[in-house]
Amino acid sequence: MPTNMTLFSINAILIISTDDQTRILAKYYSAPHPPANTPHNSHNYPGANPYPTLKDQKAFEKGLVEKTNKTSSDVILYDNRVVMFKMEGDVMLYVVGGVEENEILLFSVILALRDSLSILLKNSTDKRTILENYDLVSLAIDEIVDDGIILETDAVIVASRVSKPPAQDMIAVKNIDLSEQGLTNLWDFGKQKLAERMRQGL
């Protein structure tokens, strides 16, 4: 039985533009609980973020894009990391895990990311749409992975958790009077109901 059992499995999730190789969104994760006796601020333990500085991250991303442009598969081993990737429109989606990580698990995460973005962005997963809906994309990633731990891989569930409320539900909010007079009326109504309840209780 392995001595280092952990749910931590994702080192990074990246969305990079294929046109100019710029970073659109990047989330790097470190294991939430380093092993005992690990020095403070150490980056040399299992599950530590291997790219702690922006310079390291940019160098990793640049090399990753160059390597994935030359291959036709969905999985590569790069910089001692297992990397799953999918191309969607003019962006590349990456999920990075440790070298010992299960490829099928990482593949389920990349599929959940691709499919949930497809649902949320109405089959228009490109750089412009991602930037316009950056909040939804970021929330979707947070619903799939939190601190490197996989939470959900069902794209429909992820999309339903982060999608905006339908327009017909917003109609009821428009009928609420939030003016000073409306709030005063609401206060008087609340006082009246409270007094009735107190009289009934006595």
CSV table of N, CA, C and O in Angstrom, one decimal, residues 8 10-12 27-31 42-54 56-57 60 81 96:
chain,number,residue,atom,x,y,z
A,8,PHE,N,-5.0,14.7,-4.2
A,8,PHE,CA,-4.4,15.7,-5.1
A,8,PHE,C,-3.9,15.0,-6.4
A,8,PHE,O,-3.1,14.0,-6.4
A,10,ILE,N,-4.1,17.1,-9.8
A,10,ILE,CA,-3.9,18.0,-11.0
A,10,ILE,C,-2.9,19.1,-10.6
A,10,ILE,O,-3.0,19.7,-9.5
A,11,ASN,N,-1.9,19.2,-11.4
A,11,ASN,CA,-0.9,20.3,-11.2
A,11,ASN,C,-1.3,21.6,-11.8
A,11,ASN,O,-1.0,22.7,-11.3
A,12,ALA,N,-2.0,21.6,-12.9
A,12,ALA,CA,-2.4,22.8,-13.6
A,12,ALA,C,-3.5,22.6,-14.6
A,12,ALA,O,-3.6,21.5,-15.2
A,27,LYS,N,-4.4,28.1,-14.1
A,27,LYS,CA,-4.5,27.8,-12.7
A,27,LYS,C,-3.5,26.7,-12.3
A,27,LYS,O,-3.6,25.6,-12.9
A,28,TYR,N,-2.6,27.0,-11.5
A,28,TYR,CA,-1.6,26.1,-11.0
A,28,TYR,C,-1.9,25.7,-9.6
A,28,TYR,O,-2.3,26.6,-8.8
A,29,TYR,N,-1.8,24.4,-9.2
A,29,TYR,CA,-2.2,24.0,-7.9
A,29,TYR,C,-1.0,23.3,-7.2
A,29,TYR,O,-0.1,22.7,-7.8
A,30,SER,N,-1.0,23.5,-5.9
A,30,SER,CA,-0.1,22.8,-5.0
A,30,SER,C,-0.9,21.9,-4.1
A,30,SER,O,-2.1,22.3,-3.8
A,31,ALA,N,-0.3,20.8,-3.6
A,31,ALA,CA,-1.1,20.0,-2.7
A,31,ALA,C,-1.4,20.8,-1.4
A,31,ALA,O,-0.6,21.6,-0.9
A,42,SER,N,9.0,25.6,1.0
A,42,SER,CA,9.7,24.6,0.2
A,42,SER,C,8.8,24.2,-1.0
A,42,SER,O,7.6,24.1,-0.9
A,43,HIS,N,9.5,24.1,-2.1
A,43,HIS,CA,8.7,23.6,-3.3
A,43,HIS,C,9.3,22.3,-3.8
A,43,HIS,O,9.2,21.9,-5.0
A,44,ASN,N,9.9,21.5,-2.9
A,44,ASN,CA,10.5,20.3,-3.2
A,44,ASN,C,9.9,19.1,-2.4
A,44,ASN,O,10.5,18.5,-1.6
A,45,TYR,N,8.6,18.8,-2.7
A,45,TYR,CA,7.9,17.7,-2.0
A,45,TYR,C,6.8,17.2,-3.0
A,45,TYR,O,6.4,18.0,-3.9
A,46,PRO,N,6.4,16.0,-2.9
A,46,PRO,CA,5.4,15.5,-3.8
A,46,PRO,C,4.1,16.3,-3.8
A,46,PRO,O,3.6,16.6,-2.7
A,47,GLY,N,3.6,16.8,-4.9
A,47,GLY,CA,2.4,17.6,-5.0
A,47,GLY,C,2.7,19.1,-5.0
A,47,GLY,O,1.8,19.9,-5.1
A,48,ALA,N,4.0,19.5,-4.8
A,48,ALA,CA,4.3,20.9,-4.8
A,48,ALA,C,4.2,21.5,-6.2
A,48,ALA,O,4.4,20.8,-7.2
A,49,ASN,N,3.8,22.7,-6.3
A,49,ASN,CA,3.7,23.4,-7.6
A,49,ASN,C,5.1,23.4,-8.2
A,49,ASN,O,6.0,24.1,-7.6
A,50,PRO,N,5.4,22.7,-9.3
A,50,PRO,CA,6.7,22.7,-9.9
A,50,PRO,C,7.1,24.0,-10.6
A,50,PRO,O,8.2,24.2,-10.9
A,51,TYR,N,6.1,24.9,-10.7
A,51,TYR,CA,6.4,26.2,-11.4
A,51,TYR,C,5.9,27.3,-10.5
A,51,TYR,O,4.8,27.9,-10.8
A,52,PRO,N,6.6,27.7,-9.5
A,52,PRO,CA,6.1,28.6,-8.5
A,52,PRO,C,6.1,30.1,-9.0
A,52,PRO,O,5.3,30.9,-8.5
A,53,THR,N,7.0,30.4,-9.9
A,53,THR,CA,7.1,31.8,-10.4
A,53,THR,C,6.5,32.0,-11.7
A,53,THR,O,6.3,31.0,-12.5
A,54,LEU,N,6.1,33.2,-12.1
A,54,LEU,CA,5.5,33.5,-13.4
A,54,LEU,C,6.5,33.2,-14.5
A,54,LEU,O,6.1,32.7,-15.5
A,56,ASP,N,8.8,30.8,-14.5
A,56,ASP,CA,8.7,29.3,-14.7
A,56,ASP,C,7.5,28.9,-15.4
A,56,ASP,O,7.5,28.0,-16.3
A,57,GLN,N,6.4,29.5,-15.1
A,57,GLN,CA,5.1,29.1,-15.7
A,57,GLN,C,5.1,29.5,-17.2
A,57,GLN,O,4.7,28.7,-18.1
A,60,PHE,N,7.3,27.0,-19.1
A,60,PHE,CA,6.6,25.8,-19.2
A,60,PHE,C,5.6,25.8,-20.3
A,60,PHE,O,5.5,24.9,-21.2
A,81,ARG,N,5.9,15.5,-16.6
A,81,ARG,CA,4.4,15.6,-16.3
A,81,ARG,C,3.6,15.0,-17.4
A,81,ARG,O,4.0,15.1,-18.5
A,96,VAL,N,-2.7,19.2,-16.6
A,96,VAL,CA,-1.3,18.7,-16.3
A,96,VAL,C,-1.4,18.0,-15.0
A,96,VAL,O,-1.9,18.5,-14.0
